[in-house]
Coordinates of C-alpha atoms in Angstrom, one line a residue:
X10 CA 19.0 166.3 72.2
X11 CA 17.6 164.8 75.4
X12 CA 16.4 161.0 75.8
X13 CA 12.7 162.1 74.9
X14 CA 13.5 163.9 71.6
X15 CA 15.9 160.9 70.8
X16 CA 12.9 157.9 71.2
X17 CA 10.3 160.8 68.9
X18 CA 12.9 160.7 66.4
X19 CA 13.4 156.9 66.6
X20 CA 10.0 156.2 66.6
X21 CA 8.0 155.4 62.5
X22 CA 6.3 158.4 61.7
X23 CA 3.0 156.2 60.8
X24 CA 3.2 155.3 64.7
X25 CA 3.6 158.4 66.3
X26 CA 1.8 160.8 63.9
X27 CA -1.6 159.3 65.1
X28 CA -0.8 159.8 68.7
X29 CA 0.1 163.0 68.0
X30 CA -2.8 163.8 66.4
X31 CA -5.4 162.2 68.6
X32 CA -4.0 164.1 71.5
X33 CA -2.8 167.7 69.5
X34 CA 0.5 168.0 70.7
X35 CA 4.0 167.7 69.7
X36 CA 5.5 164.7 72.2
X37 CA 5.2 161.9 72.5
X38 CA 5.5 161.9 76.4
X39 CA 2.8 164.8 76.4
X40 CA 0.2 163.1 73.7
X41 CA 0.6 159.6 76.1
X42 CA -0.4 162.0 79.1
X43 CA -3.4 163.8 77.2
X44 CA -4.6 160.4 76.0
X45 CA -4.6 158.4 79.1
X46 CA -6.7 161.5 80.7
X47 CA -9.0 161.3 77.6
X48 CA -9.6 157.6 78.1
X49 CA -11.1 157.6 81.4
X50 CA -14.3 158.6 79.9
X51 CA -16.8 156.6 78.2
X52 CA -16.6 159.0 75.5
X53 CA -13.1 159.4 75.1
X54 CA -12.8 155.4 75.1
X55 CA -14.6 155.6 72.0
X56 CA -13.7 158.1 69.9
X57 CA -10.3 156.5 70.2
X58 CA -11.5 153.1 69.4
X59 CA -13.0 155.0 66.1
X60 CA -9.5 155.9 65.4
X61 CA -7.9 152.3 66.2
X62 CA -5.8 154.0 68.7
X63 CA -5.2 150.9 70.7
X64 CA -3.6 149.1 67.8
X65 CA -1.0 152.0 68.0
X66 CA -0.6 151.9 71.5
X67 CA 0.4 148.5 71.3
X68 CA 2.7 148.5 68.4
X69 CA 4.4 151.6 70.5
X70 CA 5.2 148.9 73.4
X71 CA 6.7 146.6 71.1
X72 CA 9.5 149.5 69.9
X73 CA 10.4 151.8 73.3
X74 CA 13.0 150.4 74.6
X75 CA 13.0 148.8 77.7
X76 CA 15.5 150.9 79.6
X77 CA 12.4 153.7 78.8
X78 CA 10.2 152.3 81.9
X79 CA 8.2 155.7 82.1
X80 CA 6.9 155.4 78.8
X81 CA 6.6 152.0 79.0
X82 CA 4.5 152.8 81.8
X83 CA 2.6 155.7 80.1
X84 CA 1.6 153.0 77.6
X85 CA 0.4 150.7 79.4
X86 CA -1.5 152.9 81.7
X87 CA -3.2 154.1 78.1
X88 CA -4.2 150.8 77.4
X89 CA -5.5 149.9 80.6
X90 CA -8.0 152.9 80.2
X91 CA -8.5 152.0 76.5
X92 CA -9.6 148.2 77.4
X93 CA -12.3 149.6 80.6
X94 CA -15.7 148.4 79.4
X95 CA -15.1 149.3 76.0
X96 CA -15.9 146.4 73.8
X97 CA -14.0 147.3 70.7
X98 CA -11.0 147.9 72.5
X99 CA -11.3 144.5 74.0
X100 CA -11.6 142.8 70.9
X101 CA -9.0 144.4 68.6
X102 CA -6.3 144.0 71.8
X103 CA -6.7 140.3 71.3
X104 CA -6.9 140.0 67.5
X105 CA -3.9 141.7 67.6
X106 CA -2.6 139.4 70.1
X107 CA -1.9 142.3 72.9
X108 CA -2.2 139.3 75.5
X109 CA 1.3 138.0 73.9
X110 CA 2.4 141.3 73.5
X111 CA 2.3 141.9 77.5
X112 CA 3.6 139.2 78.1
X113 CA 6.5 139.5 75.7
X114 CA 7.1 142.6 77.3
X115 CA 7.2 141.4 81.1
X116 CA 9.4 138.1 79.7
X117 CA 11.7 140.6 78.0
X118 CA 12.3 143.1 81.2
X119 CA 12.5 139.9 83.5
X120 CA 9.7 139.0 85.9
X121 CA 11.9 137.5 88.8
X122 CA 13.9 140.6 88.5
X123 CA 13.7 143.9 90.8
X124 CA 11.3 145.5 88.0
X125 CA 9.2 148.2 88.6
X126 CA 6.4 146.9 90.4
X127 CA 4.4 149.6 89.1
X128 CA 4.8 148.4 85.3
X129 CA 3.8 145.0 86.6
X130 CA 0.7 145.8 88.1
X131 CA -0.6 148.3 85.2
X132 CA 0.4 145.4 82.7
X133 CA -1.9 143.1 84.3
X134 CA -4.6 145.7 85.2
X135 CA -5.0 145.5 81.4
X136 CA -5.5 142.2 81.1
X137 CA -7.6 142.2 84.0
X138 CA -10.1 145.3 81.9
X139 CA -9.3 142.6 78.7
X140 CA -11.2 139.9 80.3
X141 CA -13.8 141.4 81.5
X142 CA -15.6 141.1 78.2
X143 CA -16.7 137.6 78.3
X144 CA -15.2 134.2 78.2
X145 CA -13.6 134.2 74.8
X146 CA -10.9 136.7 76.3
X147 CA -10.6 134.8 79.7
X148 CA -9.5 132.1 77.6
X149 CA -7.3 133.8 75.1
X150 CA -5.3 135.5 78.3
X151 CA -5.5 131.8 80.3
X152 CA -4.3 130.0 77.6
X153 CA -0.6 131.9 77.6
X154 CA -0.5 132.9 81.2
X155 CA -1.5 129.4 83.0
X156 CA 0.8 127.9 84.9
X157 CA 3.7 128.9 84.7
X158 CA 3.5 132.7 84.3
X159 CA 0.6 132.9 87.1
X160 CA 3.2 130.6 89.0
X161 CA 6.2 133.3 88.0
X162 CA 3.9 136.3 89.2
X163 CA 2.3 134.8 92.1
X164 CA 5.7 134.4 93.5
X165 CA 6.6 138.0 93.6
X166 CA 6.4 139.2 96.8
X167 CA 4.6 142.4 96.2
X168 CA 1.0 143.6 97.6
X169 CA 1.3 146.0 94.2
X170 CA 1.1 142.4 91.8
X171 CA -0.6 140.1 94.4
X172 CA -4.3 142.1 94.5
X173 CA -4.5 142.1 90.1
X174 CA -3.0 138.4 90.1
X175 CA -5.9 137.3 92.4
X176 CA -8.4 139.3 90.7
X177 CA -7.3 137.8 86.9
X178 CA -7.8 134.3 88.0
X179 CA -10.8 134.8 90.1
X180 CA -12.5 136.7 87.1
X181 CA -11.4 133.8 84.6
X182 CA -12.8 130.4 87.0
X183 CA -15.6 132.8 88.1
X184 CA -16.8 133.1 84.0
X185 CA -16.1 129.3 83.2
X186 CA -16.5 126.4 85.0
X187 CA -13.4 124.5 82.5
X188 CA -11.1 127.2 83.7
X189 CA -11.5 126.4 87.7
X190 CA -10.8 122.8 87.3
X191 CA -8.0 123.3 85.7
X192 CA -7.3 126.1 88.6
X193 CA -8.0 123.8 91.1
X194 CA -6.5 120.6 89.6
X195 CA -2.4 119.5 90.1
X196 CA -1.7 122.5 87.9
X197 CA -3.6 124.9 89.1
X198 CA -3.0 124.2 93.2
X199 CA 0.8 125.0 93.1
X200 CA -0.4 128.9 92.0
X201 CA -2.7 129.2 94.4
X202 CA -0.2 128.2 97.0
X203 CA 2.1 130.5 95.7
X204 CA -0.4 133.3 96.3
X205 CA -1.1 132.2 99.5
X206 CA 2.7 132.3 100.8
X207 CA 3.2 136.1 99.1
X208 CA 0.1 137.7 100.3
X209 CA 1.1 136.0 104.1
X210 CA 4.1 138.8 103.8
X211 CA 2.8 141.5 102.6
X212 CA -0.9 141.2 103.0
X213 CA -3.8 141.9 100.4
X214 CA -5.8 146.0 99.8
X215 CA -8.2 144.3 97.6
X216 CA -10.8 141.5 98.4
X217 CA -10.1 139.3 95.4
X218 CA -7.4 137.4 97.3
X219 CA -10.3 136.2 99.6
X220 CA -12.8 136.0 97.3
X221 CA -10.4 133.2 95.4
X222 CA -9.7 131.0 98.8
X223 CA -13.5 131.0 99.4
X224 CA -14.1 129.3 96.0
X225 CA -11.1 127.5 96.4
X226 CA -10.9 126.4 99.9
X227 CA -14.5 126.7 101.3
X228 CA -17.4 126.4 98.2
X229 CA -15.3 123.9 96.9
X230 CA -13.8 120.7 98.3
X231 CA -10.0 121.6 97.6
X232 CA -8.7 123.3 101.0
X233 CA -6.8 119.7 102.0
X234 CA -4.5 119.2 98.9
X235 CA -4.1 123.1 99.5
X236 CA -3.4 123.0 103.0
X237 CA -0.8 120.3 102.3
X238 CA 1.1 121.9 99.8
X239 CA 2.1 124.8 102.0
X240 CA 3.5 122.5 103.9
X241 CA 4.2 118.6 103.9
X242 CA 2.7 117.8 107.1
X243 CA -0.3 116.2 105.4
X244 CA 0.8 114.9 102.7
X245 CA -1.4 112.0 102.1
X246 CA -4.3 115.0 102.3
X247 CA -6.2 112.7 104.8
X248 CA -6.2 115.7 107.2
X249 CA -8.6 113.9 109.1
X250 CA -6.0 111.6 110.4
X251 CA -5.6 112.7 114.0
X252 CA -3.2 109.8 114.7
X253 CA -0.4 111.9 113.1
X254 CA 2.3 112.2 115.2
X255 CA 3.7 115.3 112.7
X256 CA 2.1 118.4 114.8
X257 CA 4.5 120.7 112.8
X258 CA 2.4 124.0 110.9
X259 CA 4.1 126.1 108.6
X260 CA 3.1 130.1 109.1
X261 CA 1.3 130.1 105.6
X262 CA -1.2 127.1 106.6
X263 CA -1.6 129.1 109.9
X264 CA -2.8 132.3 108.0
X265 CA -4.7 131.0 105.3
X266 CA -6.7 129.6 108.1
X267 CA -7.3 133.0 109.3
X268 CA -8.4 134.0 105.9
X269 CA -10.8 131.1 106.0
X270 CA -12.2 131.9 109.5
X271 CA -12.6 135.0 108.7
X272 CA -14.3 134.3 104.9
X273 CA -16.6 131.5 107.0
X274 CA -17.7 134.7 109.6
X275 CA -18.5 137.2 107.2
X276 CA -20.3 134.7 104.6
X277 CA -21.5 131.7 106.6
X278 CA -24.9 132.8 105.6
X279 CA -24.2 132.7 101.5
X280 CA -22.0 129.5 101.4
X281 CA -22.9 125.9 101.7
X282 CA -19.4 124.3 104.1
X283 CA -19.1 120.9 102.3
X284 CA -18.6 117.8 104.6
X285 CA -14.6 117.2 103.6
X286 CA -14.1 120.7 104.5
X287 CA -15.8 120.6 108.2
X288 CA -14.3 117.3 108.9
X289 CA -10.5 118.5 107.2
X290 CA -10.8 121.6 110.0
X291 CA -11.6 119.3 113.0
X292 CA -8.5 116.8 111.9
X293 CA -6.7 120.5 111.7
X294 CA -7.6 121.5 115.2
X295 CA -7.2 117.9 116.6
X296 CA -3.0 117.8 115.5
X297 CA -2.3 121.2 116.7
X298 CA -3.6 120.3 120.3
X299 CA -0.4 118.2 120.3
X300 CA 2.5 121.0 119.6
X301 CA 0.8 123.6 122.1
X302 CA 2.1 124.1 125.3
X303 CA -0.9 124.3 127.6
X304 CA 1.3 125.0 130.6
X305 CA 2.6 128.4 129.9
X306 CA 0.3 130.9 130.7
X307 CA -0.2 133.3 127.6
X308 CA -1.1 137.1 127.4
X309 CA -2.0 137.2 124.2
X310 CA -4.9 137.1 121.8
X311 CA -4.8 135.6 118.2
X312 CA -3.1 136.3 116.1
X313 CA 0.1 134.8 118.6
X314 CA 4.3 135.1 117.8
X315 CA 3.3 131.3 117.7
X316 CA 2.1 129.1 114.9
X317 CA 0.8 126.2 116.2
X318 CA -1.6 128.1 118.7
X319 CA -3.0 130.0 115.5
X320 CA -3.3 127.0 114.2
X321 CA -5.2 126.0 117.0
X322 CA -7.4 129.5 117.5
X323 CA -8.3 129.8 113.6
X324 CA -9.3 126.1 113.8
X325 CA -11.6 126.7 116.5
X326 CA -13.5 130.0 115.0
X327 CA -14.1 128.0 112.0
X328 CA -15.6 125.2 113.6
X329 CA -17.9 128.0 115.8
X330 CA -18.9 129.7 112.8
X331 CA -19.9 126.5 111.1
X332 CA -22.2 124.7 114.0
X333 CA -23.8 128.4 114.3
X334 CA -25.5 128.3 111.1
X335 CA -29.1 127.9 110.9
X336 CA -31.0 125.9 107.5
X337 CA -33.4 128.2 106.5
X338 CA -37.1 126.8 106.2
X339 CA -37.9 124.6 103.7
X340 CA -34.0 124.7 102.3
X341 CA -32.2 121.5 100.8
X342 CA -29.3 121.7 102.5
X343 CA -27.7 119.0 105.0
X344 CA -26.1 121.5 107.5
X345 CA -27.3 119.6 110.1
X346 CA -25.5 117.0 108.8
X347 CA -22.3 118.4 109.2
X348 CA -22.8 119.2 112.9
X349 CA -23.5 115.9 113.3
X350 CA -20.6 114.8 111.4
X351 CA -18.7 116.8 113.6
X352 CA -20.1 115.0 116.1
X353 CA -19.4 111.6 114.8
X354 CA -15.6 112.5 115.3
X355 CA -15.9 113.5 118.5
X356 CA -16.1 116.3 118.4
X357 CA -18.4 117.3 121.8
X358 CA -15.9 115.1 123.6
X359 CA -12.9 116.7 122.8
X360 CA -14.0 119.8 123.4
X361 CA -15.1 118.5 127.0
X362 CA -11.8 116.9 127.6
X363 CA -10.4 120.1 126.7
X364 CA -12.6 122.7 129.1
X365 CA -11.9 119.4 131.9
X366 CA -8.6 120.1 131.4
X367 CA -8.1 123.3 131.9
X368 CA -8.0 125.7 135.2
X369 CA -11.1 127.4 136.3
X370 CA -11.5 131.0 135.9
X371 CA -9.9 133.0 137.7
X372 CA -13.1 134.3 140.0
X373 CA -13.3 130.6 140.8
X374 CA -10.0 129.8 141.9
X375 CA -10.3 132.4 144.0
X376 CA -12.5 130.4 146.0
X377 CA -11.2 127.3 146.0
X378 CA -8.2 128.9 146.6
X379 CA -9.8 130.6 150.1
X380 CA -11.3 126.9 150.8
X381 CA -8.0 125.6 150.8
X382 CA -6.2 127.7 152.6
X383 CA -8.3 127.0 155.3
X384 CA -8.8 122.8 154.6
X385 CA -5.1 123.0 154.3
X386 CA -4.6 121.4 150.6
X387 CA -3.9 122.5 147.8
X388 CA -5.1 123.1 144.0
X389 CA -4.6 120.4 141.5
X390 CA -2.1 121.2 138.9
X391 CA -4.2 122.5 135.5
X392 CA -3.5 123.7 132.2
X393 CA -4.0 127.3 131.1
X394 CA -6.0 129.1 128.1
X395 CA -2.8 128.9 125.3
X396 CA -4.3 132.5 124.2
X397 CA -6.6 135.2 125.4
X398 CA -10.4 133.7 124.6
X399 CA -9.3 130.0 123.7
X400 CA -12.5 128.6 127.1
X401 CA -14.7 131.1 125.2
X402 CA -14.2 129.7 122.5
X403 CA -14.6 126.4 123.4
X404 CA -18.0 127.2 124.8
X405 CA -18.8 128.9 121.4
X406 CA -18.3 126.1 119.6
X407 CA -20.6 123.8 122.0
X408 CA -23.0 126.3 122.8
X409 CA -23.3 126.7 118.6
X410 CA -23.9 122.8 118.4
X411 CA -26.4 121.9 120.8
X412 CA -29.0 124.5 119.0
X413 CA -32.0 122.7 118.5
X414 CA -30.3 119.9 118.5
X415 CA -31.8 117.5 120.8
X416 CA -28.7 114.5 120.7
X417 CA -26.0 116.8 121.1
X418 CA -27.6 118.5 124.4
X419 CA -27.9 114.4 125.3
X420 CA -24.5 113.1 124.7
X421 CA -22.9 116.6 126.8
X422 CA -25.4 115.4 130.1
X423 CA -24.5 112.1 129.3
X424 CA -20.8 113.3 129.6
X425 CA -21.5 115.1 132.9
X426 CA -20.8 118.1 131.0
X427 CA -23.9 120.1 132.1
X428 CA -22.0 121.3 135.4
X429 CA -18.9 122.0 134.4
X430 CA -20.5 124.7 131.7
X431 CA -22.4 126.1 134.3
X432 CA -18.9 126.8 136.0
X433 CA -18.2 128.5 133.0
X434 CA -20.8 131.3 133.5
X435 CA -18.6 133.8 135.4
X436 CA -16.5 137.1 134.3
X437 CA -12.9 136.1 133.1
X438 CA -10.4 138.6 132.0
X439 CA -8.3 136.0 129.9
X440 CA -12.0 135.5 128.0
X441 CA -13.8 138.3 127.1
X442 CA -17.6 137.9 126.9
X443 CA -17.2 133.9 128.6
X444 CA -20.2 135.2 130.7
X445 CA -22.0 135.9 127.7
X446 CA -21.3 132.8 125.5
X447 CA -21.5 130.1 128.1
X448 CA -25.0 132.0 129.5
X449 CA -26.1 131.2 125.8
X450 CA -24.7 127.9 125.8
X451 CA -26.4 126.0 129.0
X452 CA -29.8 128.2 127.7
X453 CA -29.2 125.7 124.3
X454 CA -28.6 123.1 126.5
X455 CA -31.9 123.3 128.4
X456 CA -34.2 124.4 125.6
X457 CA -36.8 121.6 124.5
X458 CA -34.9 119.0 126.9
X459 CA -36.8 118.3 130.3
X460 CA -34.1 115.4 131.1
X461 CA -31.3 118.6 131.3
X462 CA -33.5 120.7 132.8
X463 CA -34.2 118.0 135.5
X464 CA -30.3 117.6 136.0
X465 CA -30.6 121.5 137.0
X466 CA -33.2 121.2 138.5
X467 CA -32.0 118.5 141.2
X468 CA -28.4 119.9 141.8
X469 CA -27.2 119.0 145.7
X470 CA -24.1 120.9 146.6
X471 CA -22.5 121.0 150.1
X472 CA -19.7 123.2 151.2
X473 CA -21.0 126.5 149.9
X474 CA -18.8 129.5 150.0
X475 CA -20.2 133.2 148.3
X476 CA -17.5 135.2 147.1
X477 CA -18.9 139.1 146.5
X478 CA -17.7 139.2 142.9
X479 CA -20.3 135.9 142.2
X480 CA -23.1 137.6 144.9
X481 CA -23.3 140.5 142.3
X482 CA -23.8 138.3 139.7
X483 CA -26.8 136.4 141.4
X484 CA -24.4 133.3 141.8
X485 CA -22.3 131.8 143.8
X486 CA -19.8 128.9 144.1
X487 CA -19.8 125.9 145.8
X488 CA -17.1 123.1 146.2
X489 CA -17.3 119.4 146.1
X490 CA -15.2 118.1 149.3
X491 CA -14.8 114.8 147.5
X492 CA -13.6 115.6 144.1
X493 CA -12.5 119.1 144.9
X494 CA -13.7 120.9 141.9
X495 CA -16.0 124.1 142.2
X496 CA -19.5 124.6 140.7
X497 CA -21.6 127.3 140.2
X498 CA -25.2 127.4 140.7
X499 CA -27.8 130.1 141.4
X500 CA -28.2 132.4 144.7
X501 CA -32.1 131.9 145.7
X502 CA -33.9 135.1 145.5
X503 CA -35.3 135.9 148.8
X504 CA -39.0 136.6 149.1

């Protein structure tokens, strides 16, 4: 007698003689098969509630042994079809305590051992179709799993128990406000962080994952204690502090800031970016300029084989996308008074210092390299982009806050920056679309502000030199014999 005909036998005849009659067959291996194909349809969902079928189903996980893993599996794929959107089946799986009952099960086959991942991901697919039914079962499935078993799960590092994890505990602080402060209290954090370092290694499928570090991170004011706990750098969560002398990122506070760049492009028009948040980024962006080499000459675009540069890149995007987004009319919200708060913190000025600081493009060093050759000097010593786009991105950010903003187009002519963003109005390889960006940056500059447009207006170069590459582009560079530095300015149509 094979294993299957030994676990029919073994089995109480008033559990498997239902099975075998809902499904009309003689197995128990062939009536799970028949009645997980049944159970995808509406109808077949209930007909078998009708026939309490789930009750059955459950009892059945309770006595098949674990070393049985393919019909542990069968089972639970059964109720997982059995709990989809059909409201009786919801209900009798918690009166009769199936939430313990899958958890007894995962507890009794050892979570933080090599188990099927498979099992693991079906067992939690059916909590996931369980909780869908309203906020009574989010609680009754909370109440047993949080913390420590979402802490337990979270730290698997499968993409297979990662995407239902995410999609449980988004569903359950989505459906009740109690349930997300406890999510996002000193509980709660430590799970989310434990997500955040497993899906780092083997990445998400489903959107869930991002959909819980939006709430978490961006909607909400929690991304500092979060960003901290992946990694002590911060861990007085005054990330504004840019004093710290502790430049050190770990990997996982590098990509959940890619998440969060990317969540803050894709959404920037549905989310309100609360002030802690803005300002947490900028103290981000403002420590990772310390542990970045700007001297080696890099090749590569984010992401990089180095943390503190993504640090550095992510940082940046997020502070583009945030200065880029309009109020709509007649709207409550203070977004201008996050740009502004930006700008309190210096932001402008760094980001002037920064472009200062770094070598022009290429197109114009080519010219001040010809100048020199023949003045017989030589070019100052400058630091380079630390990845592919970072002056683009830099001219983003500024050309993104002096929108309609009449102060900020002030304080960047009052911080002679007007010329050296016109500089920045050239082709780069090392920054694709720069021509674009900072073209859209001095037009913000100039908009509605005469006292910039008279700055343009009353520009006296000497020293001209045209290069063809600039002629093309209806420019062309000249170069201060004082201060050596280059500027670019218009070639005057001719009549």
């Amino acid at each position: 007698m094979d294993a299957a005909s030994l676990l029919d036998v073994s089995l109480p005849e008033d559990l498997l003689q239902p099975l075998l009659t809902a499904s009309n067959s003689s197995s128990l291996k062939e009536a799970l098969e028949i009645l997980i194909e049944y159970s995808r349809t509406v109808v077949g969902r209930f007909d078998l509630a009708s026939k309490n079928i789930l009750a059955k189903v459950l009892q059945l996980t309770q006595s098949i042994p674990n070393s049985s893993c393919q019909y542990l599996l069968l089972s639970l794929k059964l109720l997982r079809n059995l709990s989809a959107g059909e409201i009786t089946n919801q209900n009798s799986f918690i009166e009769k305590n199936g939430v313990g009952l899958v958890l007894g099960l995962l507890r009794s086959m050892g979570l933080e051992s090599d188990l099927d991942r498979g099992i693991i991901r079906t067992a939690l697919l059916v909590l996931a179709n369980v909780l869908l039914a309203g906020e009574k079962h989010q609680r009754a499935i909370w109440c047993q799993f949080f913390p420590d078993e979402f802490v337990t799960l979270a730290g698997l590092r499968s993409q297979e128990t990662s995407d239902p994890l995410c999609m449980i505990i988004y569903i359950c602080c989505d459906g009740s406000p109690g349930l997300f402060e406890e999510f996002s209290g000193d509980k709660g954090l430590p799970v989310m962080a434990e997500i955040v370092r497993t899906v780092s290694l083997v990445g998400f499928k489903e959107d869930w994952f991002k959909l819980l570090v939006s709430r978490t991170c961006v909607e909400e004011t929690h991304f500092p204690i979060l960003f901290s706990n992946l990694c002590q750098v911060c861990a007085s969560g005054n990330c504004e502090d840019s004093n710290s002398r502790d430049d050190t990122f770990s990997s996982e506070q590098a990509f959940l800031l890619r998440i969060i760049a990317e969540i803050v492009n894709e959404r920037i028009e549905e989310i309100t970016v609360p002030h802690d948040f803005a300002l947490c980024v900028l103290g981000i962006f403002k420590r990772s300029i310390g542990g970045v080499d700007f001297f080696s000459r890099s090749k590569s675009s984010l992401p990089t084989a180095l943390t503190a540069i993504n640090v550095l890149g992510y940082s940046l995007s997020i502070l583009r996308d945030i200065c880029a987004r309009e109020v709509p009319a007649g709207s409550n919200e203070d977004l201008s008074d996050v740009v502004d708060a930006l700008q309190s913190y210096g932001l402008i000025e760094l980001l002037l210092s920064l472009l200062r600081d770094l070598e022009p493009p290429a197109i114009i060093q080519k010219v001040m390299s010809l100048n020199e050759n023949q003045e017989g000097t030589s070019v100052y010593l400058s630091k380079t982009c630390p990845y592919i786009g970072f002056r683009k991105d830099i001219v983003a950010v500024i050309g993104n806050s002096v929108y309609r903003r009449k102060h900020m187009q002030d304080e960047i002519r009052e911080r002679d920056g007007i010329l050296l963003l016109l500089q920045q109005c050239v082709v780069d390889e090392d920054n694709p679309f720069l021509r674009e960006w900072s073209i859209w940056c001095v037009r913000n500059l100039l908009e509605g502000n005469a006292e910039n447009q008279r700055v343009i207006a009353d520009l006296e170069l000497q020293g001209s030199i045209d290069l063809p590459e600039l002629a093309g582009l209806g420019l062309k560079v000249e170069v201060d014999q004082k201060t050596r530095r280059a500027k670019l300015v218009n070639v005057p149509s001719k009549a």
